[in-house]
XYZ file of C-alpha atoms in Angstrom:
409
model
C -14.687 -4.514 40.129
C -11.204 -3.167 39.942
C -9.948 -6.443 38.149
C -13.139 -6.059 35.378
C -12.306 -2.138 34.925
C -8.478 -3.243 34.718
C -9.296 -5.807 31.775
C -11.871 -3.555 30.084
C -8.784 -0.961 29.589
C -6.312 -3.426 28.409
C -9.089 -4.324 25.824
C -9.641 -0.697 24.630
C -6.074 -0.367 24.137
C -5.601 -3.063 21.695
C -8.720 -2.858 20.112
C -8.828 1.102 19.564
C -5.111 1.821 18.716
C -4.806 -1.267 16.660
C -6.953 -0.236 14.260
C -4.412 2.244 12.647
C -1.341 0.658 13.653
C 1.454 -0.956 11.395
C 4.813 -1.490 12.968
C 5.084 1.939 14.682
C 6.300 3.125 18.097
C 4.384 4.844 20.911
C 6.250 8.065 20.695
C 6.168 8.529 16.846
C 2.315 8.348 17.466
C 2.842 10.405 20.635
C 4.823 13.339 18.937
C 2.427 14.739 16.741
C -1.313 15.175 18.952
C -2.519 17.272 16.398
C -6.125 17.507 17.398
C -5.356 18.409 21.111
C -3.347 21.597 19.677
C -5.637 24.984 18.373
C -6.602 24.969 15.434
C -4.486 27.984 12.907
C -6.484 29.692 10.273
C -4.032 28.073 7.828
C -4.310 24.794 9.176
C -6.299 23.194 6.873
C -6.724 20.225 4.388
C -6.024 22.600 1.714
C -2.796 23.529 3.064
C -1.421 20.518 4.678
C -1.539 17.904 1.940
C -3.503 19.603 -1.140
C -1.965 22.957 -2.290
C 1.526 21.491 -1.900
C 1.304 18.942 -4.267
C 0.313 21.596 -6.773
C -3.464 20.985 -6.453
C -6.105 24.319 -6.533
C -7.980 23.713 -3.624
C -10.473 25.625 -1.947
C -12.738 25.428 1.481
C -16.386 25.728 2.453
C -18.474 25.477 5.409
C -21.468 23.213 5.629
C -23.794 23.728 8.447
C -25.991 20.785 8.996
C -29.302 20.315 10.058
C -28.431 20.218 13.687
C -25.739 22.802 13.553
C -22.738 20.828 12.913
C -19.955 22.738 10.844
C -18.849 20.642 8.489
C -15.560 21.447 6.319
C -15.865 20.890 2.804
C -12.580 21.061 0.360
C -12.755 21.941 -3.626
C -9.952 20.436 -5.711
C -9.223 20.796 -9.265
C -6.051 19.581 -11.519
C -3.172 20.766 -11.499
C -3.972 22.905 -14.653
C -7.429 23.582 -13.809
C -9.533 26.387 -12.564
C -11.577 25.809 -8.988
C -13.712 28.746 -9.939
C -14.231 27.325 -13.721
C -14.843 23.496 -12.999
C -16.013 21.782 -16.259
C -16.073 18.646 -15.297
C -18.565 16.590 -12.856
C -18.923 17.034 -9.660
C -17.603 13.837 -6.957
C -18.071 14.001 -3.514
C -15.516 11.650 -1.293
C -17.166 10.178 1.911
C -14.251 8.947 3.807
C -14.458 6.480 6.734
C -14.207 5.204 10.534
C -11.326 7.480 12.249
C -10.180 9.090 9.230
C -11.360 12.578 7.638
C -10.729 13.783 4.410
C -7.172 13.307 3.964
C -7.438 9.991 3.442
C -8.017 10.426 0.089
C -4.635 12.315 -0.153
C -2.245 10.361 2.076
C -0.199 8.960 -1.134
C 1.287 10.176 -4.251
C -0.631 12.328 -6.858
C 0.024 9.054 -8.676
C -1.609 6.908 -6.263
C -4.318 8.946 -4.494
C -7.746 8.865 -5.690
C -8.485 12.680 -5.002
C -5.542 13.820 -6.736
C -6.361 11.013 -9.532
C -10.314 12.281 -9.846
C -9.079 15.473 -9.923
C -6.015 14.776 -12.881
C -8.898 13.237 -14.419
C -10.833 16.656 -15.337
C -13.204 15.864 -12.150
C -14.541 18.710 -9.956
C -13.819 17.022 -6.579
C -15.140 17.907 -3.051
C -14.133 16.070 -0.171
C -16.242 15.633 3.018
C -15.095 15.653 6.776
C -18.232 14.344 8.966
C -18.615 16.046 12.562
C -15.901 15.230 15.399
C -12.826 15.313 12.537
C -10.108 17.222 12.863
C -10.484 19.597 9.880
C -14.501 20.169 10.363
C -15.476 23.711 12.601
C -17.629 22.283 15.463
C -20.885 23.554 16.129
C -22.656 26.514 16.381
C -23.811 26.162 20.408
C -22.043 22.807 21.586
C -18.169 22.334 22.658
C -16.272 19.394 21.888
C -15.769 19.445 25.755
C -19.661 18.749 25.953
C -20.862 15.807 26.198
C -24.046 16.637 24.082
C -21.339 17.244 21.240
C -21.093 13.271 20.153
C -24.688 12.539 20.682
C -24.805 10.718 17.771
C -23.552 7.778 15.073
C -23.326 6.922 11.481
C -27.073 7.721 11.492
C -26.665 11.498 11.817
C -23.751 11.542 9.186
C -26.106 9.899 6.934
C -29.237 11.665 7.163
C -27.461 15.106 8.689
C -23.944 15.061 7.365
C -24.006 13.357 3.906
C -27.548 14.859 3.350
C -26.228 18.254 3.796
C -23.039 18.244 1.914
C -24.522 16.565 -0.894
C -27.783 19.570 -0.883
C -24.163 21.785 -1.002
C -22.223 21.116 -3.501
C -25.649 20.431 -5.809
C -26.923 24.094 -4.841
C -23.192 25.372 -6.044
C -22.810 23.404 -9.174
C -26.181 22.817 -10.206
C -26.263 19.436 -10.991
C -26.346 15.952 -9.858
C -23.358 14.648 -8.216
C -21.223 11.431 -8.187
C -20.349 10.039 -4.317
C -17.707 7.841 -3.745
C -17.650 6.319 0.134
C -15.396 3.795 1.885
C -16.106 1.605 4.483
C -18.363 3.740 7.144
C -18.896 6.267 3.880
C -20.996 3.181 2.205
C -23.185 2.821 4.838
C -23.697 6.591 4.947
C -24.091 6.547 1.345
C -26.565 3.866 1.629
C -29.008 5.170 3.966
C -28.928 8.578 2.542
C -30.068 6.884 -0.901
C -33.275 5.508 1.194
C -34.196 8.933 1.682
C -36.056 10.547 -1.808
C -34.702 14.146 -1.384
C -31.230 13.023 -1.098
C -31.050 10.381 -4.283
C -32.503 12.829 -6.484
C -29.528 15.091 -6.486
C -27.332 11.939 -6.825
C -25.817 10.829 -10.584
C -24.254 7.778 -9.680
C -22.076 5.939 -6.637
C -19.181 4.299 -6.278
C -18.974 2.288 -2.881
C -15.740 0.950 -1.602
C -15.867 -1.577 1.180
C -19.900 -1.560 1.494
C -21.178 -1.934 4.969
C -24.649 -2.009 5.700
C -25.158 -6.179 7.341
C -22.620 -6.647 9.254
C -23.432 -10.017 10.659
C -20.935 -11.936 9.012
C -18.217 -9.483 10.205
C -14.651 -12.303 10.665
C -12.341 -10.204 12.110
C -11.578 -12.400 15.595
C -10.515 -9.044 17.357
C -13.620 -7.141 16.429
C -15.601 -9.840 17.366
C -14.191 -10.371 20.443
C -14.901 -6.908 21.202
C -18.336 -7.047 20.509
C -18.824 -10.141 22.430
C -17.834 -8.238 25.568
C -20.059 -5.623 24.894
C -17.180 -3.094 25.035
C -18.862 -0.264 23.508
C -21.477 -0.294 26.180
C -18.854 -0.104 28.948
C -16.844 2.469 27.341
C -20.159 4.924 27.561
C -20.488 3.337 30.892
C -16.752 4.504 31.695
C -18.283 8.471 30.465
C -16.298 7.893 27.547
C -18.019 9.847 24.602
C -15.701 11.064 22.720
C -13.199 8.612 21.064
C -9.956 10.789 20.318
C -6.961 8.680 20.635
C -4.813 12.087 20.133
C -5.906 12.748 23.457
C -3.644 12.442 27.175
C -5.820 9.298 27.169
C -5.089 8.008 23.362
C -1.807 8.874 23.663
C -1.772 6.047 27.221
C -3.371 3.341 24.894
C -0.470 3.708 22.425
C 2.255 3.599 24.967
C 0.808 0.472 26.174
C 0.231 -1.348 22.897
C 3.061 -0.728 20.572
C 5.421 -1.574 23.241
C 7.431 -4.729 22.016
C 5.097 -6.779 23.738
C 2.074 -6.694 20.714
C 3.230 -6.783 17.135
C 0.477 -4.608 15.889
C 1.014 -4.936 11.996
C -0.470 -9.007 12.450
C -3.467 -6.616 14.775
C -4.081 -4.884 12.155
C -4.840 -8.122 9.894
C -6.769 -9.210 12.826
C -8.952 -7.100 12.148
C -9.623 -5.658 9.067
C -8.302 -8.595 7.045
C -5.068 -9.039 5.406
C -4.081 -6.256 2.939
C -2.015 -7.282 0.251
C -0.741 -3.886 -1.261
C -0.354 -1.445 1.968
C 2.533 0.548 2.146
C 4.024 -0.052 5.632
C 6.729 2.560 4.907
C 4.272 5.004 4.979
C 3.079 4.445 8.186
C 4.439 6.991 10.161
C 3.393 9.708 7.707
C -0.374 8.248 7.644
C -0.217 8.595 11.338
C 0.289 12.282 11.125
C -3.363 12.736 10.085
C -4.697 9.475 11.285
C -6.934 8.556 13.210
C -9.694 10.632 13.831
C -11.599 11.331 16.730
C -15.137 9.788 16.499
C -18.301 9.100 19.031
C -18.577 5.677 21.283
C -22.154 5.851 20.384
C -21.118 6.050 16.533
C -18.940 2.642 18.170
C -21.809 1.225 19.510
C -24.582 1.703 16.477
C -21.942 -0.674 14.938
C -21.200 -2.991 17.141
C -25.314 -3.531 17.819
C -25.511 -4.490 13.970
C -22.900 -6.846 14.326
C -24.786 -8.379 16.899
C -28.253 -8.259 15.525
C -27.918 -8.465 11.781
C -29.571 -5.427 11.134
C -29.668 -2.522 8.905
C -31.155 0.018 11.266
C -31.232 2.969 12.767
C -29.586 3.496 16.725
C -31.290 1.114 18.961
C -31.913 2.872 22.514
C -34.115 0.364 24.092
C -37.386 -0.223 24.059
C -39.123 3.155 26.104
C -36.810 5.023 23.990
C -36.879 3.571 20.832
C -41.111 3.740 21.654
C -40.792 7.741 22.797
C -38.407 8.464 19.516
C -39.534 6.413 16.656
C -42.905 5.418 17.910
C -42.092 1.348 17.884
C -40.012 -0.807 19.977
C -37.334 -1.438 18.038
C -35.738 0.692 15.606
C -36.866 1.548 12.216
C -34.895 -0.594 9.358
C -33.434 1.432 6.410
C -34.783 -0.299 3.646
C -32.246 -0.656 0.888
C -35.462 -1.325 -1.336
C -36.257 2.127 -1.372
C -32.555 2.921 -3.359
C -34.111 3.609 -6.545
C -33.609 0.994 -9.591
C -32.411 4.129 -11.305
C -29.693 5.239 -9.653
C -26.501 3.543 -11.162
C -24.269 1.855 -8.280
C -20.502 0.255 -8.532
C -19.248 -1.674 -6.222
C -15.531 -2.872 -5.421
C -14.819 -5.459 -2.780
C -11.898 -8.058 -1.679
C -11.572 -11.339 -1.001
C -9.746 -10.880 2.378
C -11.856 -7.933 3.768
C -12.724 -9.373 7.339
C -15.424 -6.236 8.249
C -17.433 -5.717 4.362
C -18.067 -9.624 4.340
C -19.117 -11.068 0.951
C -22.149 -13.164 2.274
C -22.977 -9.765 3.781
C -22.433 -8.195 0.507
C -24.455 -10.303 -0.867
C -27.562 -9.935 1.602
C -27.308 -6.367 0.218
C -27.404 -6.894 -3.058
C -30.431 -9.143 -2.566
C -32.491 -6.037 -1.369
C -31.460 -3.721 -3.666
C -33.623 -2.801 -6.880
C -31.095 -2.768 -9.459
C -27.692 -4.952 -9.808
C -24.742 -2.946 -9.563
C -21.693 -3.084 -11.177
C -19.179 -5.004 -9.457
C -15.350 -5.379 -8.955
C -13.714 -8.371 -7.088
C -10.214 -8.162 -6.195
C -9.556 -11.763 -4.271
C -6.326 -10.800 -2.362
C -7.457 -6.624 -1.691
C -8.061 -5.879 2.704
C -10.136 -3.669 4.140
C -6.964 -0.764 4.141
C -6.339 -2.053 0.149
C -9.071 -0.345 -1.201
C -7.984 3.551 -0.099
C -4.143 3.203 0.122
C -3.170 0.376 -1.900
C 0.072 0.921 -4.362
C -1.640 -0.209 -6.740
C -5.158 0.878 -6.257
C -5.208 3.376 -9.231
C -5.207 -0.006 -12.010
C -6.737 -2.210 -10.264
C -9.344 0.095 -8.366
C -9.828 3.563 -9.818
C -9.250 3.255 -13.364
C -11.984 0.699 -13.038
C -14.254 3.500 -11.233
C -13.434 6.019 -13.493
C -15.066 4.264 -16.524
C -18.144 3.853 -14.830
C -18.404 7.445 -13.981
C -17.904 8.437 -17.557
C -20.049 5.985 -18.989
C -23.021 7.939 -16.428
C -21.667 11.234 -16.839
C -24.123 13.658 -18.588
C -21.156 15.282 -19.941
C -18.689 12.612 -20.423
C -16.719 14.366 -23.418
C -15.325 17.072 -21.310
C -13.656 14.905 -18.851
C-alpha cells in the first residue's frame, strides 16, 4: 500500500505541475503563493495587469445560481470610456488552471483582451469559481469540502450561464464569447441550453473540447489510464491548488534537474511553436489556478468513454440525480443553426484532437468558420507571439462581419 500511495504522488507531481511548466525552478514558482496569501481590496485583475498598461477597467460581482461569486472585469481602450462603451460586447472564457489574466499575460500588442479592447470592443472577462480573483461563496469556505463539489458542468450551466445573463442585463444586447480550451466546452454546453444561446451574437472557440477520445498527449493518457483522478479524491484531495504547502512540494520535486519540464510540457499539450519561454517566470506569477479534482475527473471520464456528457456518478446516483443510469449527453444538435460559430485549431494540439474536432462538427447544425494553423499547440493559441496575425485578426473579422453594429468598431 505504501509503495502504490508512494507512486501515485510521484505521478501527481509530474502530471499536475507539468502542465504550466517551461524551464523554471522550484523556488521561482515557490516565491510568489499568491492564492495562499489574503486577498487586499486592491488586489485585483484590474489592478495587477489591466490599469497599468493604461487600460479603463472596471469590476463586478456575479452571483451564480448556487451562490458562487464570480468576478467579472470591464475593459475598454486606452482612449475609451467604460461607462460609455459603443462598441459590442465580448465575453472571454478562459481555461483549465488559469483565470482571467490569461488573456493579459503579454503585451498590449500581443494580448487578445488588450487587442479586443484597442479594437473599439466592450470586453468583459470571466473568472469561473475556485480562481484566484473570483469572491467565494455566499455560505461555503474554500476550506470546505462542499466548496469544489463540482466540474466543467457547473461552469457551464452555473458560471457561463450567469455571466453571460450579466453582462446582457447591463448592456442590453447580445453578446460575443470567446473560450479556450476548457472555455469551449463551457461554451458548448451552455449553447445546448435555449435561454443561454438566445442572448448569444456569435462565438469564437479556441482549442474546442467537447470528445475527447482521441486526446494524444502520452502523459495525459497515462494519467488517465491509472485512473489518477479517482485516487486523488480517494487521497481527500478536492481542491487542486498547486500554490498550496502541498503544490508548492510537487514543484520542488519536479523541476529539480532531474525532469526537463519544457519537453513535459509538449508531452502533453502538444508542441507549441510560438510560446515565449522568456516569459515564463512572469506567467507563473498568475498561473496556475486552483481548480476541483472532480472538475479533473469529469475530464478524464470523457477521455475514457468518448462522451459528451454530463458528470458520471455511477449508476444509483446517476439514477437518484438524472433519473437514468448513465448520464445525460449534451447534445451539440441542439446549438442552433443560427448562431454563427468560428473555430481556430492546430495541427500539433495533442488535447483538442482534429478527428475529435471533427466528431463535433458532425453534430453540429451549421458549419462554422474555421482556421487551421498546422504547426500552433495547445499554449499557441492564447500566448503565441504571433497570435494577433495569425489568430485574432482572423477572429476579429468574423465578429464584425456578425456585429449588429459593425461601423462603430
Amino acid at each position: 500500500m505504501a509503495k502504490s500511495m508512494a507512486a501515485v504522488v510521484v505521478v501527481v507531481r509530474s502530471f499536475l505541475l507539468c502542465l504550466f511548466s517551461s524551464q523554471i525552478a522550484a523556488a521561482q514558482f515557490a516565491a510568489t503563493p499568491t492564492s495562499l496569501r489574503p486577498r487586499l481590496p486592491n488586489d485585483t485583475l484590474c489592478n495587477h495587469l489591466i490599469l497599468p498598461a493604461g487600460y479603463p477597467c472596471s469590476e463586478h460581482t456575479v452571483q451564480t445560481k448556487d451562490g458562487y461569486l464570480l468576478a467579472l472585469h470591464r475593459v475598454s481602450s486606452r482612449t475609451g470610456n467604460i461607462s460609455e462603451q459603443q462598441g459590442p460586447p465580448v465575453l472571454l472564457q478562459h481555461g483549465l488552471f488559469m483565470g482571467g489574466d490569461a488573456w493579459f499575460l503579454d503585451s498590449p500588442e500581443q494580448s487578445l483582451g488588450f487587442i479586443l479592447a484597442d479594437h473599439g470592443f466592450d470586453v468583459w472577462v470571466g473568472n469561473v469559481r475556485g480562481t484566484r480573483w473570483s469572491h467565494g461563496h455566499v455560505s461555503l469556505s474554500e476550506k470546505d469540502k462542499d466548496f469544489w463539489d463540482w466540474s466543467w458542468q457547473e461552469l457551464a450551466l452555473h458560471d457561463l450561464a450567469d455571466m453571460i445573463c450579466y453582462i446582457n442585463s447591463i448592456t442590453n444586447t447580445k453578446i460575443f464569447v470567446v473560450g479556450h480550451s476548457q472555455g469551449t466546452i463551457m461554451s458548448l454546453a451552455a449553447f445546448t441550453q435555449p435561454d443561454i444561446v438566445e442572448m448569444v451574437e456569435a462565438a469564437a472557440l479556441l482549442c474546442p473540447i467537447s470528445y475527447l477520445g482521441h486526446v494524444s498527449a502520452p502523459f495525459v493518457l497515462r494519467m488517465v489510464n491509472m485512473h489518477l483522478d479517482q485516487m486523488i479524491l480517494v487521497m481527500g484531495i478536492h481542491e487542486l491548488n498547486f500554490r498550496s504547502d502541498w503544490g508548492i512540494n510537487l514543484v520542488d520535486s519536479i523541476c529539480d534537474g532531474h525532469v526537463d519540464c519544457n519537453d513535459l510540457l509538449s508531452s502533453i499539450t502538444g508542441k507549441n511553436c510560438c510560446f515565449n519561454n522568456s516569459r515564463v517566470g512572469f506567467y507563473l506569477e498568475y498561473e496556475p489556478h486552483p481548480s476541483s479534482s472532480k472538475n479533473l475527473r469529469h475530464l478524464f471520464q470523457m477521455i475514457r468513454k468518448d462522451t459528451f456528457s454530463k458528470y458520471d456518478y455511477g449508476l444509483f446516483k446517476n439514477l437518484k440525480l438524472y433519473g437514468q443510469l448513465k448520464p445525460p449527453i449534451f447534445d451539440l444538435g441542439h446549438i442552433p443553426k443560427s448562431l454563427p460559430l468560428w473555430i481556430a485549431y492546430g495541427g500539433n494540439d495533442d488535447l483538442a484532437d482534429v478527428t475529435d474536432l471533427q466528431h463535433t462538427l458532425k453534430e453540429l447544425q451549421s458549419k462554422p468558420e474555421l482556421l487551421y494553423l498546422e504547426n500552433y499547440g495547445h499554449v499557441d493559441f492564447l500566448l503565441s507571439v504571433n497570435a494577433k496575425k495569425d489568430v485574432y485578426d482572423h477572429m476579429i473579422r468574423f465578429f464584425r462581419s456578425w456585429g449588429k453594429s459593425s461601423s462603430s468598431y
